[in-house]
């Protein structure tokens, strides 16, 4: 192993180059044994990973020519088969409310103590993947299982300690597309997915099992059952290498891409020995819908605020996910409530909480076994709903009429206007999120919502689509690059006034504006904004 950009030294591990700077305690994570384990994962699985990413690009060429996604004829036998996933451990049988958030120390403690059944510690959309964030997050999670997660805020002096009944811990690694640029294996950048997964399972699997839990994961951005098959092979390899029983690792897959919704049975089947359930990744799903079908005028989207979960393709997606999961004895998890408390405005706060309650009642009524919230204050709201409407630990055995969702249902467009206000919101929110991300913050409170990378992705995807298809606003104007540029200039001037010149000028707004503009105006659609953005922080 070679080491640049770090004064401290790590023991040598053949073929591995660590370019990330070493901070205090980083060597506890980057041990020779852990690095060797990472190298084994990378060497065995990275070629398949890159081939599957190339398959996404090739598949997109067909969508761009007008082909529509559909259920796969070649796997009809799997969809028709009578099979279920393996049994689940006891601490994953009641997941009625899950809280999500980044992997910083205070957040982890507060989330584990929030009263939620599960905390998803997120190395992906809610964390900006700076080297420090990724390694400090691994240290924090290692400390959780070591009983050493206590934290005292240096500014306020407030002490944070783990309570007696912490939430079950599930980890979300980065998606298959993201690299870890600070670690090279045989000269190639490490997969961010394998890096995050590998370090966590290596350091914590046995400690979690010893305390009555286990190594549990959320898998993001999956596009096909072949990508799920790769995860299953990774899990089996890790279990063999670490001396864990087959099936010890459990995963919940986020169905947050359009192609994946047509392969849910197949995804469950590929991971059936390691499967826990599927989740409705609603915001990324909208982004994926635009990304995959955005060049087709039939799928021109209205204001994103009009695309609600109770209508059109989003409703069909939810119904099919619940039915598919329960047929296979898997969990069907609802989507995120991104609202956060509105301080200083009791009326607005009550309205926000009422929206959360209504959304969770809709999910429980559909048959979801649990749901997500972004803020501890929303845990009691969601708990009340699921305690009332789901008295048992879950709804997997509930008998419901067949939903009979078809491909056309899954492609039914939402109706509504396209407005200047919607365009401005995309610009305003997208740029502010990217700017915060570039400063190392992945979970960003904006306009009384806790936003993550999915928000910026929807924002720039919709702007790109409206410009590319010359969409008409409700006032008759066409969305053009010139209109976009004028609104960008106006929105950023207003934002500078709100934030104050000193704060605005001290930020990374020029980079954020350029990135958002370049991606919105590009001839071709970039798969993920986090890929070019990562090069600005790596």
Short mmCIF file of C-alpha atoms in Angstrom, two decimals:
data_model
loop_
_atom_site.label_atom_id
_atom_site.label_comp_id
_atom_site.label_asym_id
_atom_site.label_seq_id
_atom_site.Cartn_x
_atom_site.Cartn_y
_atom_site.Cartn_z
CA UNK A 1 0.00 0.00 0.00
CA UNK A 2 1.22 3.49 -0.80
CA UNK A 3 0.08 6.55 1.08
CA UNK A 4 0.12 10.12 -0.17
CA UNK A 5 -1.46 13.25 1.33
CA UNK A 6 -1.05 11.87 4.84
CA UNK A 7 1.70 12.41 7.40
CA UNK A 8 0.77 9.36 9.44
CA UNK A 9 1.54 5.95 8.02
CA UNK A 10 -0.49 2.79 7.66
CA UNK A 11 0.97 -0.71 7.49
CA UNK A 12 1.57 -1.81 3.91
CA UNK A 13 -1.10 -3.78 2.06
CA UNK A 14 -0.18 -4.93 -1.43
CA UNK A 15 -1.95 -3.26 -4.32
CA UNK A 16 -3.81 -0.63 -2.28
CA UNK A 17 -3.13 3.11 -2.49
CA UNK A 18 -4.78 5.39 0.07
CA UNK A 19 -4.68 9.04 -0.98
CA UNK A 20 -7.06 10.38 1.66
CA UNK A 21 -5.44 12.26 4.51
CA UNK A 22 -5.28 10.48 7.84
CA UNK A 23 -7.00 12.15 10.77
CA UNK A 24 -7.08 10.95 14.40
CA UNK A 25 -8.35 7.37 14.74
CA UNK A 26 -8.64 6.76 10.99
CA UNK A 27 -6.16 3.92 11.37
CA UNK A 28 -8.77 2.11 13.50
CA UNK A 29 -10.91 1.81 10.37
CA UNK A 30 -8.18 1.50 7.74
CA UNK A 31 -6.49 -1.51 9.30
CA UNK A 32 -4.38 -3.87 7.16
CA UNK A 33 -6.99 -6.57 7.59
CA UNK A 34 -9.86 -4.28 6.62
CA UNK A 35 -7.99 -2.97 3.58
CA UNK A 36 -7.19 -6.51 2.49
CA UNK A 37 -10.88 -7.37 2.78
CA UNK A 38 -11.77 -4.33 0.66
CA UNK A 39 -9.21 -5.33 -1.94
CA UNK A 40 -10.74 -8.79 -2.11
CA UNK A 41 -14.20 -7.33 -2.72
CA UNK A 42 -12.94 -4.95 -5.39
CA UNK A 43 -10.91 -7.54 -7.26
CA UNK A 44 -13.71 -10.07 -7.28
CA UNK A 45 -16.70 -7.86 -8.09
CA UNK A 46 -15.65 -4.58 -9.72
CA UNK A 47 -15.55 -5.92 -13.27
CA UNK A 48 -19.16 -7.08 -12.98
CA UNK A 49 -20.13 -3.75 -11.43
CA UNK A 50 -18.67 -1.76 -14.33
CA UNK A 51 -20.30 -4.09 -16.86
CA UNK A 52 -23.68 -3.55 -15.23
CA UNK A 53 -23.20 0.22 -15.31
CA UNK A 54 -22.43 -0.05 -19.03
CA UNK A 55 -25.63 -2.06 -19.40
CA UNK A 56 -27.58 0.88 -17.95
CA UNK A 57 -26.13 3.16 -20.61
CA UNK A 58 -26.92 0.69 -23.38
CA UNK A 59 -30.46 0.26 -22.10
CA UNK A 60 -30.92 4.02 -22.12
CA UNK A 61 -30.26 4.15 -25.85
CA UNK A 62 -33.38 2.04 -26.36
CA UNK A 63 -35.48 4.32 -24.14
CA UNK A 64 -34.20 7.35 -26.04
CA UNK A 65 -35.48 5.76 -29.28
CA UNK A 66 -38.97 5.40 -27.82
CA UNK A 67 -38.86 1.91 -26.33
CA UNK A 68 -40.76 1.65 -23.06
CA UNK A 69 -39.85 -0.43 -20.02
CA UNK A 70 -41.86 -3.59 -19.46
CA UNK A 71 -41.91 -6.79 -17.44
CA UNK A 72 -39.27 -9.22 -18.67
CA UNK A 73 -40.52 -12.19 -20.72
CA UNK A 74 -37.41 -14.20 -19.84
CA UNK A 75 -38.22 -14.15 -16.11
CA UNK A 76 -41.97 -14.81 -16.29
CA UNK A 77 -41.43 -18.10 -14.46
CA UNK A 78 -39.99 -16.26 -11.46
CA UNK A 79 -42.98 -13.91 -11.32
CA UNK A 80 -45.36 -16.86 -11.58
CA UNK A 81 -43.50 -19.06 -9.11
CA UNK A 82 -44.64 -19.89 -5.58
CA UNK A 83 -41.65 -18.93 -3.46
CA UNK A 84 -40.89 -16.65 -0.51
CA UNK A 85 -37.85 -15.02 1.00
CA UNK A 86 -35.98 -16.58 3.93
CA UNK A 87 -37.08 -15.98 7.52
CA UNK A 88 -36.13 -12.69 9.12
CA UNK A 89 -34.40 -12.02 12.47
CA UNK A 90 -36.59 -10.91 15.35
CA UNK A 91 -35.40 -7.31 15.42
CA UNK A 92 -36.52 -6.76 11.80
CA UNK A 93 -40.11 -7.90 12.31
CA UNK A 94 -41.48 -4.52 13.46
CA UNK A 95 -40.28 -1.61 11.34
CA UNK A 96 -43.33 0.63 11.58
CA UNK A 97 -41.33 3.86 11.73
CA UNK A 98 -37.81 4.34 10.42
CA UNK A 99 -35.79 7.53 10.67
CA UNK A 100 -33.03 8.33 8.22
CA UNK A 101 -30.10 10.68 8.22
CA UNK A 102 -26.37 11.21 7.71
CA UNK A 103 -23.62 9.47 9.63
CA UNK A 104 -22.38 12.37 11.76
CA UNK A 105 -22.04 11.55 15.44
CA UNK A 106 -24.78 13.71 16.96
CA UNK A 107 -27.26 12.67 14.27
CA UNK A 108 -26.60 8.99 14.92
CA UNK A 109 -27.20 9.35 18.66
CA UNK A 110 -30.35 11.45 18.23
CA UNK A 111 -31.76 9.08 15.61
CA UNK A 112 -31.04 5.96 17.64
CA UNK A 113 -32.75 7.62 20.62
CA UNK A 114 -35.68 9.03 18.61
CA UNK A 115 -38.22 6.33 19.44
CA UNK A 116 -38.21 5.05 15.85
CA UNK A 117 -37.95 1.30 15.39
CA UNK A 118 -35.09 1.63 12.88
CA UNK A 119 -32.42 4.17 12.02
CA UNK A 120 -30.99 4.11 8.52
CA UNK A 121 -27.50 5.56 8.70
CA UNK A 122 -26.92 6.98 5.27
CA UNK A 123 -23.58 7.08 3.45
CA UNK A 124 -25.46 7.90 0.26
CA UNK A 125 -27.95 10.68 -0.56
CA UNK A 126 -27.98 12.26 2.92
CA UNK A 127 -24.18 12.46 3.18
CA UNK A 128 -21.78 14.43 1.03
CA UNK A 129 -19.06 11.82 0.36
CA UNK A 130 -16.02 13.74 1.49
CA UNK A 131 -13.22 11.49 2.71
CA UNK A 132 -13.61 12.80 6.25
CA UNK A 133 -17.39 12.25 6.26
CA UNK A 134 -17.05 8.66 5.06
CA UNK A 135 -14.32 7.56 7.50
CA UNK A 136 -15.70 9.49 10.47
CA UNK A 137 -19.08 7.88 9.76
CA UNK A 138 -17.49 4.43 9.92
CA UNK A 139 -15.81 5.36 13.20
CA UNK A 140 -19.12 6.55 14.64
CA UNK A 141 -20.86 3.31 13.74
CA UNK A 142 -18.00 1.23 15.09
CA UNK A 143 -18.28 3.21 18.33
CA UNK A 144 -22.00 2.51 18.44
CA UNK A 145 -21.41 -1.24 18.64
CA UNK A 146 -18.52 -0.72 21.05
CA UNK A 147 -20.76 1.25 23.42
CA UNK A 148 -18.60 4.35 22.96
CA UNK A 149 -20.79 6.66 20.89
CA UNK A 150 -21.11 9.38 23.57
CA UNK A 151 -20.59 12.93 22.33
CA UNK A 152 -20.31 16.39 23.87
CA UNK A 153 -20.94 19.41 21.68
CA UNK A 154 -17.88 21.65 21.92
CA UNK A 155 -19.96 24.78 21.33
CA UNK A 156 -22.91 24.21 23.66
CA UNK A 157 -21.40 21.74 26.12
CA UNK A 158 -24.48 19.53 25.69
CA UNK A 159 -23.81 15.82 26.20
CA UNK A 160 -25.35 13.16 23.95
CA UNK A 161 -25.51 9.52 25.05
CA UNK A 162 -27.16 6.39 23.73
CA UNK A 163 -30.43 5.52 25.48
CA UNK A 164 -31.47 2.10 26.82
CA UNK A 165 -33.56 1.10 23.78
CA UNK A 166 -31.84 2.33 20.64
CA UNK A 167 -33.35 1.83 17.20
CA UNK A 168 -32.24 -1.06 15.03
CA UNK A 169 -29.38 0.07 12.82
CA UNK A 170 -29.45 -0.31 9.04
CA UNK A 171 -26.70 1.08 6.81
CA UNK A 172 -27.12 2.54 3.34
CA UNK A 173 -23.88 2.39 1.31
CA UNK A 174 -23.37 4.43 -1.80
CA UNK A 175 -24.93 3.22 -5.05
CA UNK A 176 -23.15 1.09 -7.63
CA UNK A 177 -22.33 4.14 -9.76
CA UNK A 178 -20.30 6.06 -7.17
CA UNK A 179 -16.54 5.64 -6.66
CA UNK A 180 -14.33 6.14 -3.64
CA UNK A 181 -11.56 8.19 -5.21
CA UNK A 182 -9.31 8.14 -2.14
CA UNK A 183 -8.65 4.40 -2.29
CA UNK A 184 -7.15 2.70 -5.34
CA UNK A 185 -6.97 -1.06 -5.74
CA UNK A 186 -4.40 -2.10 -8.34
CA UNK A 187 -4.57 1.44 -9.71
CA UNK A 188 -8.38 1.56 -10.05
CA UNK A 189 -10.68 3.69 -7.92
CA UNK A 190 -12.54 1.63 -5.34
CA UNK A 191 -16.29 1.17 -5.70
CA UNK A 192 -18.02 3.41 -3.16
CA UNK A 193 -20.62 0.69 -2.59
CA UNK A 194 -18.03 -1.97 -1.79
CA UNK A 195 -16.01 0.48 0.31
CA UNK A 196 -18.93 1.50 2.54
CA UNK A 197 -20.37 -2.00 2.79
CA UNK A 198 -17.01 -3.66 3.29
CA UNK A 199 -15.77 -1.46 6.09
CA UNK A 200 -19.04 -1.63 8.01
CA UNK A 201 -19.51 -5.39 7.75
CA UNK A 202 -15.85 -6.10 8.48
CA UNK A 203 -15.76 -4.04 11.66
CA UNK A 204 -19.29 -4.51 12.98
CA UNK A 205 -21.05 -7.67 11.80
CA UNK A 206 -19.96 -9.86 14.69
CA UNK A 207 -20.43 -7.11 17.29
CA UNK A 208 -23.97 -6.49 16.06
CA UNK A 209 -24.78 -10.21 16.15
CA UNK A 210 -23.38 -10.51 19.67
CA UNK A 211 -25.83 -7.80 20.78
CA UNK A 212 -28.90 -9.45 19.27
CA UNK A 213 -28.95 -7.64 15.95
CA UNK A 214 -27.02 -8.14 12.73
CA UNK A 215 -25.44 -6.60 9.63
CA UNK A 216 -28.38 -4.96 7.90
CA UNK A 217 -28.31 -2.79 4.77
CA UNK A 218 -30.44 -0.60 2.51
CA UNK A 219 -29.41 -0.90 -1.16
CA UNK A 220 -29.93 2.25 -3.29
CA UNK A 221 -30.32 3.00 -7.00
CA UNK A 222 -30.74 -0.62 -8.10
CA UNK A 223 -31.88 -0.82 -11.73
CA UNK A 224 -32.18 -4.54 -12.40
CA UNK A 225 -32.27 -8.04 -10.92
CA UNK A 226 -28.74 -8.52 -12.27
CA UNK A 227 -27.56 -5.70 -10.01
CA UNK A 228 -29.39 -7.38 -7.12
CA UNK A 229 -27.67 -10.64 -8.04
CA UNK A 230 -24.31 -8.90 -7.73
CA UNK A 231 -25.20 -7.71 -4.23
CA UNK A 232 -26.20 -11.26 -3.32
CA UNK A 233 -22.82 -12.53 -4.51
CA UNK A 234 -21.08 -9.81 -2.50
CA UNK A 235 -23.01 -10.78 0.63
CA UNK A 236 -22.25 -14.48 0.21
CA UNK A 237 -18.55 -13.77 -0.31
CA UNK A 238 -18.42 -11.51 2.75
CA UNK A 239 -20.15 -14.12 4.90
CA UNK A 240 -17.66 -16.75 3.83
CA UNK A 241 -14.66 -14.49 4.39
CA UNK A 242 -15.84 -13.34 7.83
CA UNK A 243 -17.10 -16.70 9.07
CA UNK A 244 -20.79 -15.73 9.14
CA UNK A 245 -23.63 -18.12 8.48
CA UNK A 246 -25.17 -17.86 5.02
CA UNK A 247 -28.10 -15.45 5.11
CA UNK A 248 -26.83 -13.49 8.11
CA UNK A 249 -26.66 -10.28 6.10
CA UNK A 250 -30.10 -8.81 5.42
CA UNK A 251 -30.96 -6.14 2.88
CA UNK A 252 -33.87 -3.91 1.97
CA UNK A 253 -33.79 -2.69 -1.62
CA UNK A 254 -35.01 0.78 -2.48
CA UNK A 255 -37.23 0.68 -5.54
CA UNK A 256 -36.30 4.16 -6.68
CA UNK A 257 -35.62 3.62 -10.37
CA UNK A 258 -38.14 3.10 -13.15
CA UNK A 259 -36.55 -0.07 -14.57
CA UNK A 260 -36.49 -1.71 -11.13
CA UNK A 261 -40.25 -1.49 -10.64
CA UNK A 262 -40.67 -3.91 -13.55
CA UNK A 263 -38.26 -6.37 -11.88
CA UNK A 264 -39.37 -6.36 -8.25
CA UNK A 265 -40.16 -10.07 -8.13
CA UNK A 266 -36.82 -10.84 -9.73
CA UNK A 267 -34.94 -8.58 -7.32
CA UNK A 268 -36.60 -10.29 -4.37
CA UNK A 269 -35.76 -13.68 -5.87
CA UNK A 270 -32.08 -12.93 -6.47
CA UNK A 271 -31.65 -11.79 -2.88
CA UNK A 272 -34.18 -14.15 -1.28
CA UNK A 273 -31.71 -15.62 1.24
CA UNK A 274 -30.60 -12.10 2.25
CA UNK A 275 -33.79 -10.17 1.56
CA UNK A 276 -35.80 -8.17 4.08
CA UNK A 277 -38.04 -6.10 1.83
CA UNK A 278 -38.48 -3.25 -0.64
CA UNK A 279 -38.88 0.45 -0.03
CA UNK A 280 -40.69 3.20 -1.93
CA UNK A 281 -37.91 5.66 -2.76
CA UNK A 282 -40.37 8.20 -4.02
CA UNK A 283 -38.16 11.21 -4.80
CA UNK A 284 -35.49 9.28 -6.67
CA UNK A 285 -38.24 7.37 -8.46
CA UNK A 286 -39.56 10.61 -9.97
CA UNK A 287 -36.02 11.54 -10.95
CA UNK A 288 -35.49 8.14 -12.57
CA UNK A 289 -38.80 8.40 -14.45
CA UNK A 290 -37.68 11.71 -15.98
CA UNK A 291 -34.17 10.43 -16.65
CA UNK A 292 -35.23 7.26 -18.43
CA UNK A 293 -38.18 8.66 -20.42
CA UNK A 294 -37.39 12.38 -20.43
CA UNK A 295 -36.82 12.68 -24.18
CA UNK A 296 -40.28 11.33 -24.95
CA UNK A 297 -42.90 14.08 -25.25
CA UNK A 298 -45.54 11.69 -23.94
CA UNK A 299 -43.87 11.88 -20.53
CA UNK A 300 -43.47 15.65 -20.17
CA UNK A 301 -43.90 16.27 -16.45
CA UNK A 302 -45.96 18.94 -14.67
CA UNK A 303 -44.63 20.92 -11.68
CA UNK A 304 -43.06 18.37 -9.39
CA UNK A 305 -45.39 19.44 -6.59
CA UNK A 306 -48.24 18.03 -8.69
CA UNK A 307 -46.74 14.54 -8.79
CA UNK A 308 -48.28 13.12 -5.63
CA UNK A 309 -48.27 9.55 -4.36
CA UNK A 310 -52.03 9.08 -4.62
CA UNK A 311 -52.19 9.54 -8.39
CA UNK A 312 -50.98 8.18 -11.73
CA UNK A 313 -47.67 6.29 -12.00
CA UNK A 314 -46.74 6.88 -8.38
CA UNK A 315 -49.98 5.32 -7.11
CA UNK A 316 -49.54 2.29 -9.37
CA UNK A 317 -45.95 1.86 -8.24
CA UNK A 318 -46.98 1.86 -4.57
CA UNK A 319 -49.79 -0.64 -5.07
CA UNK A 320 -47.61 -3.06 -7.01
CA UNK A 321 -44.75 -2.83 -4.53
CA UNK A 322 -46.97 -3.76 -1.57
CA UNK A 323 -48.63 -6.64 -3.40
CA UNK A 324 -45.32 -8.01 -4.68
CA UNK A 325 -43.61 -7.85 -1.31
CA UNK A 326 -46.40 -9.49 0.64
CA UNK A 327 -46.77 -12.28 -1.86
CA UNK A 328 -43.12 -13.13 -1.08
CA UNK A 329 -43.40 -12.54 2.70
CA UNK A 330 -41.16 -9.49 2.42
CA UNK A 331 -41.61 -6.07 4.00
CA UNK A 332 -43.15 -3.23 2.00
CA UNK A 333 -41.77 0.04 3.35
CA UNK A 334 -43.36 3.41 2.69
CA UNK A 335 -41.62 6.56 1.59
CA UNK A 336 -40.05 9.58 3.20
CA UNK A 337 -41.86 12.36 5.05
CA UNK A 338 -39.36 15.16 4.53
CA UNK A 339 -41.17 17.78 6.63
CA UNK A 340 -39.35 19.32 9.56
CA UNK A 341 -40.79 21.47 12.38
CA UNK A 342 -41.67 25.02 11.38
CA UNK A 343 -40.27 27.12 14.19
CA UNK A 344 -42.11 30.29 15.14
CA UNK A 345 -45.24 29.54 13.12
CA UNK A 346 -47.64 27.25 14.95
CA UNK A 347 -50.20 27.27 12.13
CA UNK A 348 -47.66 26.29 9.46
CA UNK A 349 -46.21 23.66 11.76
CA UNK A 350 -49.63 22.13 12.37
CA UNK A 351 -50.31 22.08 8.63
CA UNK A 352 -47.00 20.33 7.96
CA UNK A 353 -47.66 17.68 10.60
CA UNK A 354 -51.18 17.16 9.22
CA UNK A 355 -49.68 16.43 5.79
CA UNK A 356 -47.39 13.85 7.35
CA UNK A 357 -50.28 12.21 9.18
CA UNK A 358 -52.38 12.00 6.02
CA UNK A 359 -49.49 10.57 4.03
CA UNK A 360 -48.81 7.90 6.64
CA UNK A 361 -52.49 6.99 6.83
CA UNK A 362 -52.43 6.50 3.07
CA UNK A 363 -49.39 4.21 3.34
CA UNK A 364 -50.78 2.16 6.22
CA UNK A 365 -54.04 1.82 4.33
CA UNK A 366 -52.20 0.53 1.28
CA UNK A 367 -50.66 -2.19 3.42
CA UNK A 368 -47.19 -0.79 4.04
CA UNK A 369 -45.36 -2.40 6.96
CA UNK A 370 -43.67 0.83 7.95
CA UNK A 371 -42.56 4.23 6.78
CA UNK A 372 -39.75 6.80 6.80
CA UNK A 373 -39.39 10.18 8.51
CA UNK A 374 -36.56 12.68 8.34
CA UNK A 375 -36.86 14.39 11.75
CA UNK A 376 -37.25 13.04 15.31
CA UNK A 377 -40.29 15.24 15.93
CA UNK A 378 -42.17 13.33 13.23
CA UNK A 379 -41.58 9.93 14.82
CA UNK A 380 -44.57 10.25 17.22
CA UNK A 381 -46.81 11.39 14.36
CA UNK A 382 -45.97 8.37 12.22
CA UNK A 383 -46.04 5.99 15.18
CA UNK A 384 -49.54 7.08 16.15
CA UNK A 385 -50.79 6.30 12.66
CA UNK A 386 -49.18 2.88 12.36
CA UNK A 387 -50.03 1.92 15.95
CA UNK A 388 -53.65 2.74 15.21
CA UNK A 389 -53.92 1.20 11.74
CA UNK A 390 -51.40 -1.63 12.10
CA UNK A 391 -51.85 -3.20 15.55
CA UNK A 392 -49.67 -6.18 14.68
CA UNK A 393 -45.90 -6.01 14.10
CA UNK A 394 -46.42 -5.85 10.34
CA UNK A 395 -49.02 -6.45 7.61
CA UNK A 396 -47.29 -9.16 5.60
CA UNK A 397 -50.13 -11.63 6.16
CA UNK A 398 -52.95 -9.20 5.42
CA UNK A 399 -55.25 -10.41 2.64
CA UNK A 400 -56.07 -7.70 0.11
CA UNK A 401 -57.70 -7.69 -3.33
CA UNK A 402 -55.29 -8.03 -6.25
CA UNK A 403 -54.27 -4.62 -7.54
CA UNK A 404 -53.90 -5.78 -11.18
CA UNK A 405 -51.36 -3.06 -11.99
CA UNK A 406 -50.31 -3.08 -15.65
CA UNK A 407 -47.40 -1.57 -17.54
CA UNK A 408 -49.67 1.22 -18.74
CA UNK A 409 -50.62 2.01 -15.14
CA UNK A 410 -46.93 2.26 -14.21
CA UNK A 411 -46.42 4.73 -17.07
CA UNK A 412 -49.53 6.87 -16.54
CA UNK A 413 -48.46 10.50 -16.48
CA UNK A 414 -49.43 12.93 -13.77
CA UNK A 415 -51.56 15.84 -14.89
CA UNK A 416 -51.06 19.48 -14.04
CA UNK A 417 -49.58 22.75 -15.15
CA UNK A 418 -45.99 23.78 -15.65
CA UNK A 419 -45.45 27.15 -14.02
CA UNK A 420 -42.79 29.78 -13.64
CA UNK A 421 -43.04 29.23 -9.89
CA UNK A 422 -42.24 25.55 -10.39
CA UNK A 423 -39.27 26.39 -12.58
CA UNK A 424 -38.00 28.92 -10.07
CA UNK A 425 -38.36 26.41 -7.23
CA UNK A 426 -36.29 23.86 -9.12
CA UNK A 427 -33.54 26.43 -9.67
CA UNK A 428 -33.61 27.84 -6.14
CA UNK A 429 -33.70 24.51 -4.31
CA UNK A 430 -31.34 22.68 -6.65
CA UNK A 431 -28.57 25.27 -6.47
CA UNK A 432 -28.81 25.69 -2.70
CA UNK A 433 -28.63 21.94 -2.14
CA UNK A 434 -25.60 21.52 -4.41
CA UNK A 435 -23.83 24.42 -2.69
CA UNK A 436 -24.34 22.84 0.73
CA UNK A 437 -23.26 19.44 -0.64
CA UNK A 438 -20.02 20.93 -1.92
CA UNK A 439 -19.39 22.18 1.61
CA UNK A 440 -19.81 18.65 2.95
CA UNK A 441 -23.47 18.66 3.99
CA UNK A 442 -25.74 16.03 2.50
CA UNK A 443 -28.93 16.58 4.54
CA UNK A 444 -30.00 20.20 4.09
CA UNK A 445 -33.05 21.95 5.59
CA UNK A 446 -34.64 24.10 2.87
CA UNK A 447 -38.06 25.75 3.10
CA UNK A 448 -39.21 23.52 5.97
CA UNK A 449 -38.17 20.27 4.28
CA UNK A 450 -35.11 18.12 4.91
CA UNK A 451 -33.65 17.67 1.45
CA UNK A 452 -31.10 15.19 0.18
CA UNK A 453 -29.47 14.59 -3.19
CA UNK A 454 -32.70 13.28 -4.73
CA UNK A 455 -34.18 16.79 -4.56
CA UNK A 456 -31.36 18.29 -6.60
CA UNK A 457 -31.62 15.42 -9.08
CA UNK A 458 -35.35 15.98 -9.63
CA UNK A 459 -34.79 19.73 -9.93
CA UNK A 460 -32.12 19.60 -12.62
CA UNK A 461 -33.81 16.69 -14.43
CA UNK A 462 -37.07 18.57 -14.76
CA UNK A 463 -35.36 21.77 -15.90
CA UNK A 464 -33.43 19.75 -18.50
CA UNK A 465 -36.60 18.05 -19.72
CA UNK A 466 -38.60 21.26 -19.99
CA UNK A 467 -35.82 22.97 -21.97
CA UNK A 468 -35.12 19.92 -24.13
CA UNK A 469 -38.80 19.45 -25.06
CA UNK A 470 -39.54 23.21 -25.30
CA UNK A 471 -42.27 22.84 -22.70
CA UNK A 472 -45.00 25.45 -22.48
CA UNK A 473 -45.69 27.16 -19.17
CA UNK A 474 -49.30 27.79 -18.20
CA UNK A 475 -48.90 31.44 -19.26
CA UNK A 476 -47.97 30.35 -22.79
CA UNK A 477 -44.23 31.01 -22.66
CA UNK A 478 -41.80 28.35 -23.85
CA UNK A 479 -39.09 27.18 -21.46
CA UNK A 480 -35.81 28.09 -23.17
CA UNK A 481 -32.19 28.38 -22.13
CA UNK A 482 -32.60 32.17 -22.15
CA UNK A 483 -35.59 32.03 -19.79
CA UNK A 484 -33.69 29.63 -17.56
CA UNK A 485 -30.70 31.95 -17.48
CA UNK A 486 -32.81 35.00 -16.62
CA UNK A 487 -34.60 33.19 -13.81
CA UNK A 488 -31.31 31.82 -12.48
CA UNK A 489 -29.84 35.32 -12.32
CA UNK A 490 -32.93 36.69 -10.58
CA UNK A 491 -33.20 33.82 -8.08
CA UNK A 492 -29.54 34.02 -7.10
CA UNK A 493 -29.78 37.81 -6.62
CA UNK A 494 -32.78 37.29 -4.34
CA UNK A 495 -30.98 34.51 -2.48
CA UNK A 496 -27.93 36.71 -1.92
CA UNK A 497 -30.23 39.30 -0.44
CA UNK A 498 -31.88 36.81 1.89
CA UNK A 499 -28.65 35.16 3.05
CA UNK A 500 -26.62 38.37 3.18
CA UNK A 501 -23.74 39.21 0.90
CA UNK A 502 -21.08 37.98 3.31
CA UNK A 503 -22.65 34.54 3.77
CA UNK A 504 -23.44 34.13 0.09
CA UNK A 505 -20.01 35.23 -1.09
CA UNK A 506 -18.28 32.95 1.41
CA UNK A 507 -20.10 29.89 0.04
CA UNK A 508 -19.57 27.80 -3.06
CA UNK A 509 -22.38 29.29 -5.10
CA UNK A 510 -20.38 29.96 -8.30
CA UNK A 511 -19.51 26.26 -8.54
CA UNK A 512 -23.05 25.19 -7.67
CA UNK A 513 -24.59 27.56 -10.22
CA UNK A 514 -22.21 26.40 -12.95
CA UNK A 515 -22.82 22.72 -12.23
CA UNK A 516 -26.61 23.09 -12.12
CA UNK A 517 -26.61 25.23 -15.27
CA UNK A 518 -24.24 23.00 -17.22
CA UNK A 519 -26.28 19.90 -16.42
CA UNK A 520 -29.62 21.60 -17.13
CA UNK A 521 -28.45 22.91 -20.50
CA UNK A 522 -26.42 19.91 -21.70
CA UNK A 523 -27.38 18.21 -24.95
CA UNK A 524 -27.24 14.79 -23.28
CA UNK A 525 -28.54 13.92 -19.84
CA UNK A 526 -25.89 13.08 -17.23
CA UNK A 527 -26.78 9.96 -15.22
CA UNK A 528 -26.13 11.54 -11.80
CA UNK A 529 -25.15 15.05 -10.78
CA UNK A 530 -23.20 13.58 -7.87
CA UNK A 531 -20.65 12.15 -10.31
CA UNK A 532 -19.28 15.49 -11.59
CA UNK A 533 -19.98 17.07 -8.20
CA UNK A 534 -17.84 14.42 -6.50
CA UNK A 535 -14.81 15.56 -8.49
CA UNK A 536 -15.23 19.01 -6.93
CA UNK A 537 -14.89 17.61 -3.39
CA UNK A 538 -12.67 14.54 -3.84
#
